[in-house]
mmCIF file of C-alpha atoms in Angstrom:
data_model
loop_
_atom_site.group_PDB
_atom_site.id
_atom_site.type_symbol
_atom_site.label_atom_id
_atom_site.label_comp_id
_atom_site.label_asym_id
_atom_site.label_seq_id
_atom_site.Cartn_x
_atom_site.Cartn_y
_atom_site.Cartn_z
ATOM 1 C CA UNK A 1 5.745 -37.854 61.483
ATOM 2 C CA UNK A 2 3.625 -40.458 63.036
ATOM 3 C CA UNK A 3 0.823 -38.199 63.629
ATOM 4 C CA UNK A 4 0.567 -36.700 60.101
ATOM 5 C CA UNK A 5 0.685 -40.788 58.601
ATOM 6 C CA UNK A 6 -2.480 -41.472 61.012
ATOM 7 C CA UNK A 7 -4.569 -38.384 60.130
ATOM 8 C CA UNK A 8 -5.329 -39.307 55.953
ATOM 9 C CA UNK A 9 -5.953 -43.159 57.386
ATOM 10 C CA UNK A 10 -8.383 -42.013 60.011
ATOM 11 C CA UNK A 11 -10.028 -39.819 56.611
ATOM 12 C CA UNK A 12 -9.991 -42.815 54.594
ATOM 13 C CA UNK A 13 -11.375 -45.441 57.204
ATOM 14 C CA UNK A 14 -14.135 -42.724 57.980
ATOM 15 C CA UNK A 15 -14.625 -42.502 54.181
ATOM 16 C CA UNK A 16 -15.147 -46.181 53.927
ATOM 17 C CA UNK A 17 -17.601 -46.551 57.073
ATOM 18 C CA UNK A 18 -19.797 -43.644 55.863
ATOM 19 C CA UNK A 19 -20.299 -45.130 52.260
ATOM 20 C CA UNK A 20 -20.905 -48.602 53.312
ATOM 21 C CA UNK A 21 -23.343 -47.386 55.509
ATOM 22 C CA UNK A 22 -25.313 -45.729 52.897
ATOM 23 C CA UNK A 23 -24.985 -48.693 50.581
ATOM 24 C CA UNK A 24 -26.620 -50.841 53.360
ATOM 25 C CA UNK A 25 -29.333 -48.267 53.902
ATOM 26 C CA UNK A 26 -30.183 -48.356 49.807
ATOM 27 C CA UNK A 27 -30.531 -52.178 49.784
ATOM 28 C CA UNK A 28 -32.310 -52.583 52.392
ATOM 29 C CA UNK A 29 -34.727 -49.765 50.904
ATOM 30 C CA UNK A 30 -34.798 -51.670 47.786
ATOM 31 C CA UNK A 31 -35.264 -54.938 49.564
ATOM 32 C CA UNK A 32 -38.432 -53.763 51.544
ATOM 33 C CA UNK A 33 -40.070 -52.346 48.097
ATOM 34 C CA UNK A 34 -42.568 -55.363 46.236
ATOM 35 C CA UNK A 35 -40.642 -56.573 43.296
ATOM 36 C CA UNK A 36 -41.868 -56.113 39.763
ATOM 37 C CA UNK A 37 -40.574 -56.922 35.955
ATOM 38 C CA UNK A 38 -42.433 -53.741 35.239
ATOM 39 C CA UNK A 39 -40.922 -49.834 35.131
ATOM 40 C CA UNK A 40 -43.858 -47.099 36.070
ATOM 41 C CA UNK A 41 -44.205 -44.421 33.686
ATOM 42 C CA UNK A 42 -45.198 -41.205 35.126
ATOM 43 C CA UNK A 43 -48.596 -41.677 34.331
ATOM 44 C CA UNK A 44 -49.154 -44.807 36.372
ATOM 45 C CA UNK A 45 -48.511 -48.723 36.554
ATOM 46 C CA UNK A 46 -48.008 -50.476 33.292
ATOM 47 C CA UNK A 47 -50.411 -53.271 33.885
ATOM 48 C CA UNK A 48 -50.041 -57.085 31.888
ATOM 49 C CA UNK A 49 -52.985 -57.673 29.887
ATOM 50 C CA UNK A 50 -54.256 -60.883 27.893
ATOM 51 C CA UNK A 51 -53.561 -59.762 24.062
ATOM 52 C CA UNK A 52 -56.328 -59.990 21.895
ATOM 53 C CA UNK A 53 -55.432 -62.871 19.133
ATOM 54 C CA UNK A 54 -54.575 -61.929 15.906
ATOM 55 C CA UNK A 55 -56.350 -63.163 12.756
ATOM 56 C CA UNK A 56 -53.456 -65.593 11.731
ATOM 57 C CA UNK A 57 -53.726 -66.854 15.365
ATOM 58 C CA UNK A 58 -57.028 -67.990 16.009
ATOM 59 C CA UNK A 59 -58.774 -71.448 16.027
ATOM 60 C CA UNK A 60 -61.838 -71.179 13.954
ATOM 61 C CA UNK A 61 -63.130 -68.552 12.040
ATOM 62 C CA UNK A 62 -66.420 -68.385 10.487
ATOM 63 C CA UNK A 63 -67.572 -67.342 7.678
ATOM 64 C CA UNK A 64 -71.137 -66.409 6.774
ATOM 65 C CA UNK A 65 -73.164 -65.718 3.228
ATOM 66 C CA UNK A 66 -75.662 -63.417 3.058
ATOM 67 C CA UNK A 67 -77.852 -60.978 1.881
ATOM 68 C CA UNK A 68 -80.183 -58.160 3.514
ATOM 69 C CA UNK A 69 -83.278 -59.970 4.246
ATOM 70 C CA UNK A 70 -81.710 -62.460 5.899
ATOM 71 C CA UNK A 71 -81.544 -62.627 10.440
ATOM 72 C CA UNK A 72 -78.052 -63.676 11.408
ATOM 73 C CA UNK A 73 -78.143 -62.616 14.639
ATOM 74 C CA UNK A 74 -78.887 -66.086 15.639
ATOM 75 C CA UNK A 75 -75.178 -66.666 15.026
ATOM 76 C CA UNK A 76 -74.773 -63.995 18.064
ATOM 77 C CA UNK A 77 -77.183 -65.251 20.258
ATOM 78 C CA UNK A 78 -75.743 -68.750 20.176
ATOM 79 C CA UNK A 79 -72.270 -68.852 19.188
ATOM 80 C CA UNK A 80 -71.001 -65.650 21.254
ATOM 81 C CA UNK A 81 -67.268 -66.536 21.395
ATOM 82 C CA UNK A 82 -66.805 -67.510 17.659
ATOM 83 C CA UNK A 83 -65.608 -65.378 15.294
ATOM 84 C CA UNK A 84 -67.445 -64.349 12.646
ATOM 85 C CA UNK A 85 -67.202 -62.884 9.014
ATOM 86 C CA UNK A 86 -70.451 -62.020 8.128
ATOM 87 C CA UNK A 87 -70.879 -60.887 4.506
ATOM 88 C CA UNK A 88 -74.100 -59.108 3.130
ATOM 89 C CA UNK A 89 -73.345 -59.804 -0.548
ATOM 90 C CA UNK A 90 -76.287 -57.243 -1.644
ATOM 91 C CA UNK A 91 -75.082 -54.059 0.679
ATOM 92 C CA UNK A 92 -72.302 -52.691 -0.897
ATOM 93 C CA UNK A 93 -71.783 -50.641 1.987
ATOM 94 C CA UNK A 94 -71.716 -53.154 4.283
ATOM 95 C CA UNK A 95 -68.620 -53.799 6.635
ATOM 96 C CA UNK A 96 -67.846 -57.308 4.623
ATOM 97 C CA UNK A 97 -69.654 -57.316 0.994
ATOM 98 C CA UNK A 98 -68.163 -58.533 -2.477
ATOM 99 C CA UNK A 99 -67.407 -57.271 -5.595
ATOM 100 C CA UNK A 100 -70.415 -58.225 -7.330
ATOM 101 C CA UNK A 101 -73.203 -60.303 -6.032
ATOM 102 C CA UNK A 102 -72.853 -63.190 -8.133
ATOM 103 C CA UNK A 103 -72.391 -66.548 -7.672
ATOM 104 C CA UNK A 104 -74.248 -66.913 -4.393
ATOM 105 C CA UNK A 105 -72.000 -68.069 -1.912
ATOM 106 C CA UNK A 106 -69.076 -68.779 -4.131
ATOM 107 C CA UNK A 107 -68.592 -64.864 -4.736
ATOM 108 C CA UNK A 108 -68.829 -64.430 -0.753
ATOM 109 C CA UNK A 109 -65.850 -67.631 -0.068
ATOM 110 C CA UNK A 110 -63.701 -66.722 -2.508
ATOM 111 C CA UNK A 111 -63.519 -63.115 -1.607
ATOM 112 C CA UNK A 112 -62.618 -64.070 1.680
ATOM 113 C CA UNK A 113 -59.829 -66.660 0.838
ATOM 114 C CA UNK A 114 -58.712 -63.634 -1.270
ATOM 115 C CA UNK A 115 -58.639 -61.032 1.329
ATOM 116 C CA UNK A 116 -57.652 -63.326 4.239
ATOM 117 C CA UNK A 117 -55.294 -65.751 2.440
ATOM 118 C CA UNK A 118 -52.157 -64.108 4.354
ATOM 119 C CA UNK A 119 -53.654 -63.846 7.599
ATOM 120 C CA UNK A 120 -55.553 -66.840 7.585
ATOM 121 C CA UNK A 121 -57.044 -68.799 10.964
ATOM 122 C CA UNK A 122 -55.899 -72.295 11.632
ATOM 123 C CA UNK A 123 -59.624 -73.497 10.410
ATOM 124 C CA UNK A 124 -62.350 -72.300 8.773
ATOM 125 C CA UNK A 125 -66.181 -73.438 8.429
ATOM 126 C CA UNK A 126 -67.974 -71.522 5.419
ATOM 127 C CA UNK A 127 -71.831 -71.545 5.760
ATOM 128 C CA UNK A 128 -75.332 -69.803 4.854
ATOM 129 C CA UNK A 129 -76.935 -67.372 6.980
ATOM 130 C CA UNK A 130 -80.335 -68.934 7.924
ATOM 131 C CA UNK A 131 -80.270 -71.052 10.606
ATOM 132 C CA UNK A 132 -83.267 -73.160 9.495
ATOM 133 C CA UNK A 133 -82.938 -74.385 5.514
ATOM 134 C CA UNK A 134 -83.958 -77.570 3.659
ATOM 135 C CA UNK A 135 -80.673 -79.011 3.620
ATOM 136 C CA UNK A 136 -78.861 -78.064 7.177
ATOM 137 C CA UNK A 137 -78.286 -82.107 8.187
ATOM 138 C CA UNK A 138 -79.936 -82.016 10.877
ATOM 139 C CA UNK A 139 -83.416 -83.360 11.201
ATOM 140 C CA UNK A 140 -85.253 -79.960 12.079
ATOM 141 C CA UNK A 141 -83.372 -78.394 9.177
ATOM 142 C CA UNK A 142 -80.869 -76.740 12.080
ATOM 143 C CA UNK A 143 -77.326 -75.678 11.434
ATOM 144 C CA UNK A 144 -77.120 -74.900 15.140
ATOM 145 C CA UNK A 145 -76.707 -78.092 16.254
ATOM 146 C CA UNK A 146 -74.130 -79.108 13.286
ATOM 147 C CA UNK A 147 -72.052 -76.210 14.094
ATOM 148 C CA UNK A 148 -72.239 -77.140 17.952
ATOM 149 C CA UNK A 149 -71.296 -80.792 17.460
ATOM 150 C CA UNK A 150 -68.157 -79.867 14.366
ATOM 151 C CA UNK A 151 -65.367 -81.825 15.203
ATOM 152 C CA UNK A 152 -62.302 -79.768 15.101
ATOM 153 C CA UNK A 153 -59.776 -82.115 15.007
ATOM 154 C CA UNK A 154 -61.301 -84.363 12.546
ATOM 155 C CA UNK A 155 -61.048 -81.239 10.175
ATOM 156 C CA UNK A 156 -57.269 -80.686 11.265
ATOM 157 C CA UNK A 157 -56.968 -83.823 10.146
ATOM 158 C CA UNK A 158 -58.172 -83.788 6.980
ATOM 159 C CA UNK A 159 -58.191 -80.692 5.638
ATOM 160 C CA UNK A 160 -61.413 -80.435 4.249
ATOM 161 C CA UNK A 161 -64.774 -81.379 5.546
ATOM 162 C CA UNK A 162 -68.313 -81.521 3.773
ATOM 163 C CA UNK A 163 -71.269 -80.300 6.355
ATOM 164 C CA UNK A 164 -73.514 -82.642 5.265
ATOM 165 C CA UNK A 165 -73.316 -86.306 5.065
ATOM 166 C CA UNK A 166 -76.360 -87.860 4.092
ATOM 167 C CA UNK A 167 -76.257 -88.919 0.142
ATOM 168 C CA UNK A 168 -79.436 -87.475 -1.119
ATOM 169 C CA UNK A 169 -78.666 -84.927 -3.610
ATOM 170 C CA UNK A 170 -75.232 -84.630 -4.789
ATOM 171 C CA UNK A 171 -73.978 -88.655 -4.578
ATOM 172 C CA UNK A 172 -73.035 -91.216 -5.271
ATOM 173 C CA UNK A 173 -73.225 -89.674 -9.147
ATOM 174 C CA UNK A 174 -74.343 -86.347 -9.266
ATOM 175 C CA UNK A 175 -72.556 -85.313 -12.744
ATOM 176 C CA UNK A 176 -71.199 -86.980 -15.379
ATOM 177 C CA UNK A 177 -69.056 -84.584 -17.289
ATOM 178 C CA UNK A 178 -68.657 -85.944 -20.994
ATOM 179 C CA UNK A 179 -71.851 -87.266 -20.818
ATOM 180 C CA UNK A 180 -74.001 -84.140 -19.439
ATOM 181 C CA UNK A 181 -71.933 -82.051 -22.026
ATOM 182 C CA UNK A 182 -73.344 -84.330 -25.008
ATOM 183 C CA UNK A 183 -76.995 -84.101 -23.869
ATOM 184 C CA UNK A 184 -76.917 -80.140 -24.141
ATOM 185 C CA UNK A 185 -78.166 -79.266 -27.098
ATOM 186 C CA UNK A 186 -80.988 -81.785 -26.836
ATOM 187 C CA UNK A 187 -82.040 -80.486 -22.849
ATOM 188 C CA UNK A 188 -85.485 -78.845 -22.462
ATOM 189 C CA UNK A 189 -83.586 -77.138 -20.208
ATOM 190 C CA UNK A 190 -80.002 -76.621 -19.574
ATOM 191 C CA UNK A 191 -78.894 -77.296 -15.792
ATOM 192 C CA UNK A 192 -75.312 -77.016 -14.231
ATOM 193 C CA UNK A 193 -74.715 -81.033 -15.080
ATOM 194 C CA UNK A 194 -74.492 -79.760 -18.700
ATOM 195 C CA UNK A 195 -72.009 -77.010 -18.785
ATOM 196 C CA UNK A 196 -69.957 -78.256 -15.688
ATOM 197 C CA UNK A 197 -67.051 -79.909 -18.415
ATOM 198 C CA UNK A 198 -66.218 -76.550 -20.143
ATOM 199 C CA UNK A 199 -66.501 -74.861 -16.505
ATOM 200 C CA UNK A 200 -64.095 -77.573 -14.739
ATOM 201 C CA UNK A 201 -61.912 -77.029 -17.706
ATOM 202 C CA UNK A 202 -61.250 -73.352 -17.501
ATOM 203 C CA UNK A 203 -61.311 -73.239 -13.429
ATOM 204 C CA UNK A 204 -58.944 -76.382 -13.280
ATOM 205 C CA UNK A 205 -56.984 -76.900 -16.004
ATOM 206 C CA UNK A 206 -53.718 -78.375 -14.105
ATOM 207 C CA UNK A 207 -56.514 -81.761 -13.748
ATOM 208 C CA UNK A 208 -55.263 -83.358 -17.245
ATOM 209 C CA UNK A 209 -57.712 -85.792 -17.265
ATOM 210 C CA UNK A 210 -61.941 -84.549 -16.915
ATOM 211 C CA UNK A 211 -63.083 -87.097 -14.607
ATOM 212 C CA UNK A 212 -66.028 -89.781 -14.982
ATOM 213 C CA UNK A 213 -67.911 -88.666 -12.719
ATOM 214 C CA UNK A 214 -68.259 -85.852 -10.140
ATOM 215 C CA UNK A 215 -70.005 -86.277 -6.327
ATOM 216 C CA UNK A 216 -70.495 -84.731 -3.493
ATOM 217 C CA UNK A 217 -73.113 -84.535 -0.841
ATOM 218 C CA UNK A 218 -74.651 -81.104 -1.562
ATOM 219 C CA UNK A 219 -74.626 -77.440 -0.756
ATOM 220 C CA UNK A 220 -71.195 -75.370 -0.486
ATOM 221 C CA UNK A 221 -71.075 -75.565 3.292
ATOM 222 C CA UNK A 222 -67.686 -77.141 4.688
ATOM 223 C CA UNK A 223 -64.762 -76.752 6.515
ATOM 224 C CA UNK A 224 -61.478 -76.435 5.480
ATOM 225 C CA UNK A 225 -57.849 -75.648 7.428
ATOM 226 C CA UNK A 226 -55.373 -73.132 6.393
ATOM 227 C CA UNK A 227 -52.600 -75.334 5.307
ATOM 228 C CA UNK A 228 -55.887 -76.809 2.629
ATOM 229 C CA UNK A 229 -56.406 -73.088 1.104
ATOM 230 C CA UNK A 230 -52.881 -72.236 1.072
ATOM 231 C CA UNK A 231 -52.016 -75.599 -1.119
ATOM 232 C CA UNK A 232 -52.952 -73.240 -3.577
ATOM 233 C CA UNK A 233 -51.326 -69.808 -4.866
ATOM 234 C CA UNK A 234 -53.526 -66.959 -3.732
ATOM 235 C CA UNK A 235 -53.108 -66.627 -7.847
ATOM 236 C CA UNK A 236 -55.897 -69.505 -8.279
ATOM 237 C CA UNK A 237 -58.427 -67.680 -5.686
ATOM 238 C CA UNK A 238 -58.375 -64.342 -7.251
ATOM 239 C CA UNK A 239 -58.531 -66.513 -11.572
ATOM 240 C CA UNK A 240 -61.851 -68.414 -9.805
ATOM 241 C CA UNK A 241 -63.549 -65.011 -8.404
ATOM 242 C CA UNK A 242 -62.669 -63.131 -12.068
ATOM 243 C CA UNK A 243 -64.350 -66.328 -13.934
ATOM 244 C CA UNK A 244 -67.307 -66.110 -11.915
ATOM 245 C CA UNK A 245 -67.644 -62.437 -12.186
ATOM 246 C CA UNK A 246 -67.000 -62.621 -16.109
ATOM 247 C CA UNK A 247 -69.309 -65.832 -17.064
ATOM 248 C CA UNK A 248 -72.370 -64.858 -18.194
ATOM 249 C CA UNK A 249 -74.037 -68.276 -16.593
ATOM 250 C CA UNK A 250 -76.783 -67.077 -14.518
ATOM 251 C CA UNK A 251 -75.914 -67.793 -10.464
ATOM 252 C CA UNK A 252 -78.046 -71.225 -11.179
ATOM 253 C CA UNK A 253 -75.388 -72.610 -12.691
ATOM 254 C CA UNK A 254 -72.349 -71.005 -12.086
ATOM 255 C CA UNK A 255 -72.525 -71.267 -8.504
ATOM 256 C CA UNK A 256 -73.652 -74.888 -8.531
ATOM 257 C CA UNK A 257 -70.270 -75.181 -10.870
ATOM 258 C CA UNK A 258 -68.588 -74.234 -7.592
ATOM 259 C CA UNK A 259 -70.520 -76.605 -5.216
ATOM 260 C CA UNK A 260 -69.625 -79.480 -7.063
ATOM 261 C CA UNK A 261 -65.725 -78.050 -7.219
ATOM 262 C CA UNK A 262 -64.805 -77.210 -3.902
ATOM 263 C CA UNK A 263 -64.107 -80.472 -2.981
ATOM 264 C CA UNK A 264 -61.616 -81.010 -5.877
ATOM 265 C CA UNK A 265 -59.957 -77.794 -5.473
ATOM 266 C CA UNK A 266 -59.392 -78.753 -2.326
ATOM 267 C CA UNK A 267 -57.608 -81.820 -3.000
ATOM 268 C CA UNK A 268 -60.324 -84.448 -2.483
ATOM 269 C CA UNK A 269 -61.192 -87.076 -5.259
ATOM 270 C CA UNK A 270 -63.572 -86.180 -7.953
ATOM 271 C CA UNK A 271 -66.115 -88.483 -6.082
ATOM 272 C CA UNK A 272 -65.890 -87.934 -2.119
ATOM 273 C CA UNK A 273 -68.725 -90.167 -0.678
ATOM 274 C CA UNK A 274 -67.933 -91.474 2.470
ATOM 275 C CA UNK A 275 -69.974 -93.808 3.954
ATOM 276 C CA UNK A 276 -73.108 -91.770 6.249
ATOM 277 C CA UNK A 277 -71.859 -93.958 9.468
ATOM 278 C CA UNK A 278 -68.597 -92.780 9.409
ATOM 279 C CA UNK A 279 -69.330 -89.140 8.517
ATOM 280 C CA UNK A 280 -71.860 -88.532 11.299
ATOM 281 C CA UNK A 281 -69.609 -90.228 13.540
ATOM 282 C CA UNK A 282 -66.138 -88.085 12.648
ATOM 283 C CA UNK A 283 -67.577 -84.691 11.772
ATOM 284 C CA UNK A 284 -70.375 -84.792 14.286
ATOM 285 C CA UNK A 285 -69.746 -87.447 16.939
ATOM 286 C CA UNK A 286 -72.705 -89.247 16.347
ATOM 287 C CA UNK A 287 -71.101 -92.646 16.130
ATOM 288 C CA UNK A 288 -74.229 -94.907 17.746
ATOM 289 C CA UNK A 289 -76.481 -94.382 15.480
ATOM 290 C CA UNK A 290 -77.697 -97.087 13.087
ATOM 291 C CA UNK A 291 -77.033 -96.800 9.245
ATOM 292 C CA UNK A 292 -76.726 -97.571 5.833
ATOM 293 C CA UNK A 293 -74.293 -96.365 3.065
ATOM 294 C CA UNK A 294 -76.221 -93.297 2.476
ATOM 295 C CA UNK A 295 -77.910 -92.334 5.526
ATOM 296 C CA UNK A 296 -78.381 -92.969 9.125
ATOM 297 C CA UNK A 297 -81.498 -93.732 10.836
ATOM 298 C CA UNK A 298 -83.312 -90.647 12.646
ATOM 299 C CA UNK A 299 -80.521 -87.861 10.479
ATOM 300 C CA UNK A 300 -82.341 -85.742 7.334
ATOM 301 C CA UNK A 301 -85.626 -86.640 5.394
ATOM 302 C CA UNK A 302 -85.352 -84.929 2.058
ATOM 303 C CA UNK A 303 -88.534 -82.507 2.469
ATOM 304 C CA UNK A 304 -91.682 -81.974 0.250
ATOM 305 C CA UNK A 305 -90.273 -78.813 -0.388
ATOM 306 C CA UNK A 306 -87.531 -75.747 -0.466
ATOM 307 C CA UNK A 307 -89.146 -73.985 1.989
ATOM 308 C CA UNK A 308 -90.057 -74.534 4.800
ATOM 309 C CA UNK A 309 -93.310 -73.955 6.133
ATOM 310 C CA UNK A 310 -93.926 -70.976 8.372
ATOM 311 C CA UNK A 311 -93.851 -71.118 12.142
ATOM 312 C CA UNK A 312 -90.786 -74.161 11.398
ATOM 313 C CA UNK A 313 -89.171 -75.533 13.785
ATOM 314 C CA UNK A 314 -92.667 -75.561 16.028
ATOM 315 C CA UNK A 315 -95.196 -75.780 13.391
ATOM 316 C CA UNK A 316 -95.021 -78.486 10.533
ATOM 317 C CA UNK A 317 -95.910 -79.128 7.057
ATOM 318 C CA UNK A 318 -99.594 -79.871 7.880
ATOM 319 C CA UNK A 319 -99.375 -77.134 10.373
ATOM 320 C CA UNK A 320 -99.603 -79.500 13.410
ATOM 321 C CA UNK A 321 -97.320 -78.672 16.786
ATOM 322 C CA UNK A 322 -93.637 -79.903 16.358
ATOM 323 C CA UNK A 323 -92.091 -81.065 19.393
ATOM 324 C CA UNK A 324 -89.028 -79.271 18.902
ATOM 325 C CA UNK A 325 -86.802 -79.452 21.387
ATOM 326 C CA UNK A 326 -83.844 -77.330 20.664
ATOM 327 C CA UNK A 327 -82.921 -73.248 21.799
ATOM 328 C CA UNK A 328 -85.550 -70.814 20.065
ATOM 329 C CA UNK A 329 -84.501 -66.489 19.356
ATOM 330 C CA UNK A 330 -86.073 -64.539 21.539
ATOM 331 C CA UNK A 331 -89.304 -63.098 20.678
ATOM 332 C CA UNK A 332 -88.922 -59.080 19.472
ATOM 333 C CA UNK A 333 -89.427 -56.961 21.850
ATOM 334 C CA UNK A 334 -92.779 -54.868 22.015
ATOM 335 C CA UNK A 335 -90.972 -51.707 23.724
#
């Protein structure tokens, strides 16, 4: 009797010994292997990888008007990391066009808000496609420079920014709605001042009362956040773009209808002229500069003309040597 009781506990304590031992041999296996939160497929090491931001996730977007015969690879050469939208609003089989090339760069803005409004970046800066123009605030005519010094935050925290701030052309009175109306008929020649009242009332028609008068620094170039475009109903966007492309106002006027809107559609008084001193200083960080209401010392000159003249930045209006100091393309290559 006593030897058949001690022959199943001798099985069972052998039993016991054997498992542990192999339990102690797997962790210590396990133990001596490099930890990782990641399971290996057969076909190799998952590996963790930076993900690419998404549209609605990124900082600053830019977007650019333009047409064919215009370079934009400046935009490349110099601002490598930003995003751009580039829209050629004369190829229709380009990779960002618009509907209709009308409008000049209202058609290209809207269509954007339009097609991005649900997957919109935090900011945005809309702009024309030539680096050098008559009225980039700069004073050699560069947007490089006022793209370089853009002060983020200050647009965060306002919601819309113009990208010029010197007064010449647009303020502090650029259009006087009922007036301008009244003096159609009797214009040698009818300009954007003079149709702007029936325009402002079919665009805007929640704005009960037509203001007194409308200013803004000129020319459709600005910033504006998210949270700004989507104040409004995707709804409004898509009613602007189908006025412009039904008006029959020639781009002359209808798009200057626009430049002298944005601001208001963006939620900014009728007459948004802030002081030059305080605009160079918040949207560009030039804040020691002297100034007056208008203008700061050493900013823009309102040039002799549109265009300017060839060889510009290094050759001037009387073709003598500029001494210009900023970054220059690189010459085309020969090969």
């Amino acid at each position: 009797m006593v030897a058949s009781l001690r022959s199943p506990r001798r099985v069972v304590v052998a039993i016991f010994l054997v498992t542990s031992l192999c339990l102690l041999l797997t962790l210590y296996h396990r133990a001596s292997q490099p930890s990782s939160p990641f399971l290996e497929p057969e076909n190799g090491p998952v590996t963790a990888e930076t993900p690419t931001p998404t549209p609605g996730n990124r900082e600053l977007e830019l977007v650019v008007a333009s047409v064919r015969a215009e370079d934009t690879s400046w935009f490349h050469t110099y601002l490598p990391s930003w995003h751009k939208n580039i829209y050629v609003a004369d190829d229709p089989d380009a990779s960002l066009t618009v509907p209709l090339n009308k409008g000049r760069e209202a058609m290209v803005y809207l269509t954007y808000m339009i097609d991005r409004y649900d997957s919109l970046p935090e900011t945005v800066l809309f702009v024309h496609a030539s680096r050098f123009a008559w009225h980039n605030d700069d004073p050699d005519y560069d947007a490089l420079p006022t793209l370089q010094n853009f002060q983020l935050p200050y647009l965060r925290a306002t919601g819309y920014v113009n990208l010029r701030c010197v007064w010449v052309i647009g303020c502090p009175a650029e259009i006087r709605p009922e007036l301008d109306a009244a003096q159609k008929d009797s214009a040698e020649k009818v300009m954007a001042k003079h149709i702007y009242k029936d325009a402002f009332e079919e665009l805007l028609p929640e704005v009960s009362i037509l203001p007194e008068v409308v200013a803004v620094s000129c020319c459709s170039q600005f910033g504006v956040t998210r949270e700004t475009i989507r104040s409004r109903p995707k709804a409004d966007y898509i009613r602007y773009r189908e006025w412009l492309l039904a008006t029959p106002l020639d781009d002359a006027l209808n798009g200057r209808v626009f430049e002298f809107a944005w601001h208001i559609i963006f939620g900014k008084e009728a007459v948004h002229c802030p002081s030059a001193a305080a605009c160079y200083c918040n949207v560009f960080g030039l804040c020691d500069i002297p100034c007056k209401d208008d203008s700061c010392d050493g900013r823009y000159v309102l040039p002799p003309f549109s265009s300017l003249p060839k060889g510009w930045p290094l050759v001037g209006w009387e073709q003598e040597e500029r001494n210009f100091t900023g970054p220059l393309p690189l010459p085309p290559s020969t090969t």
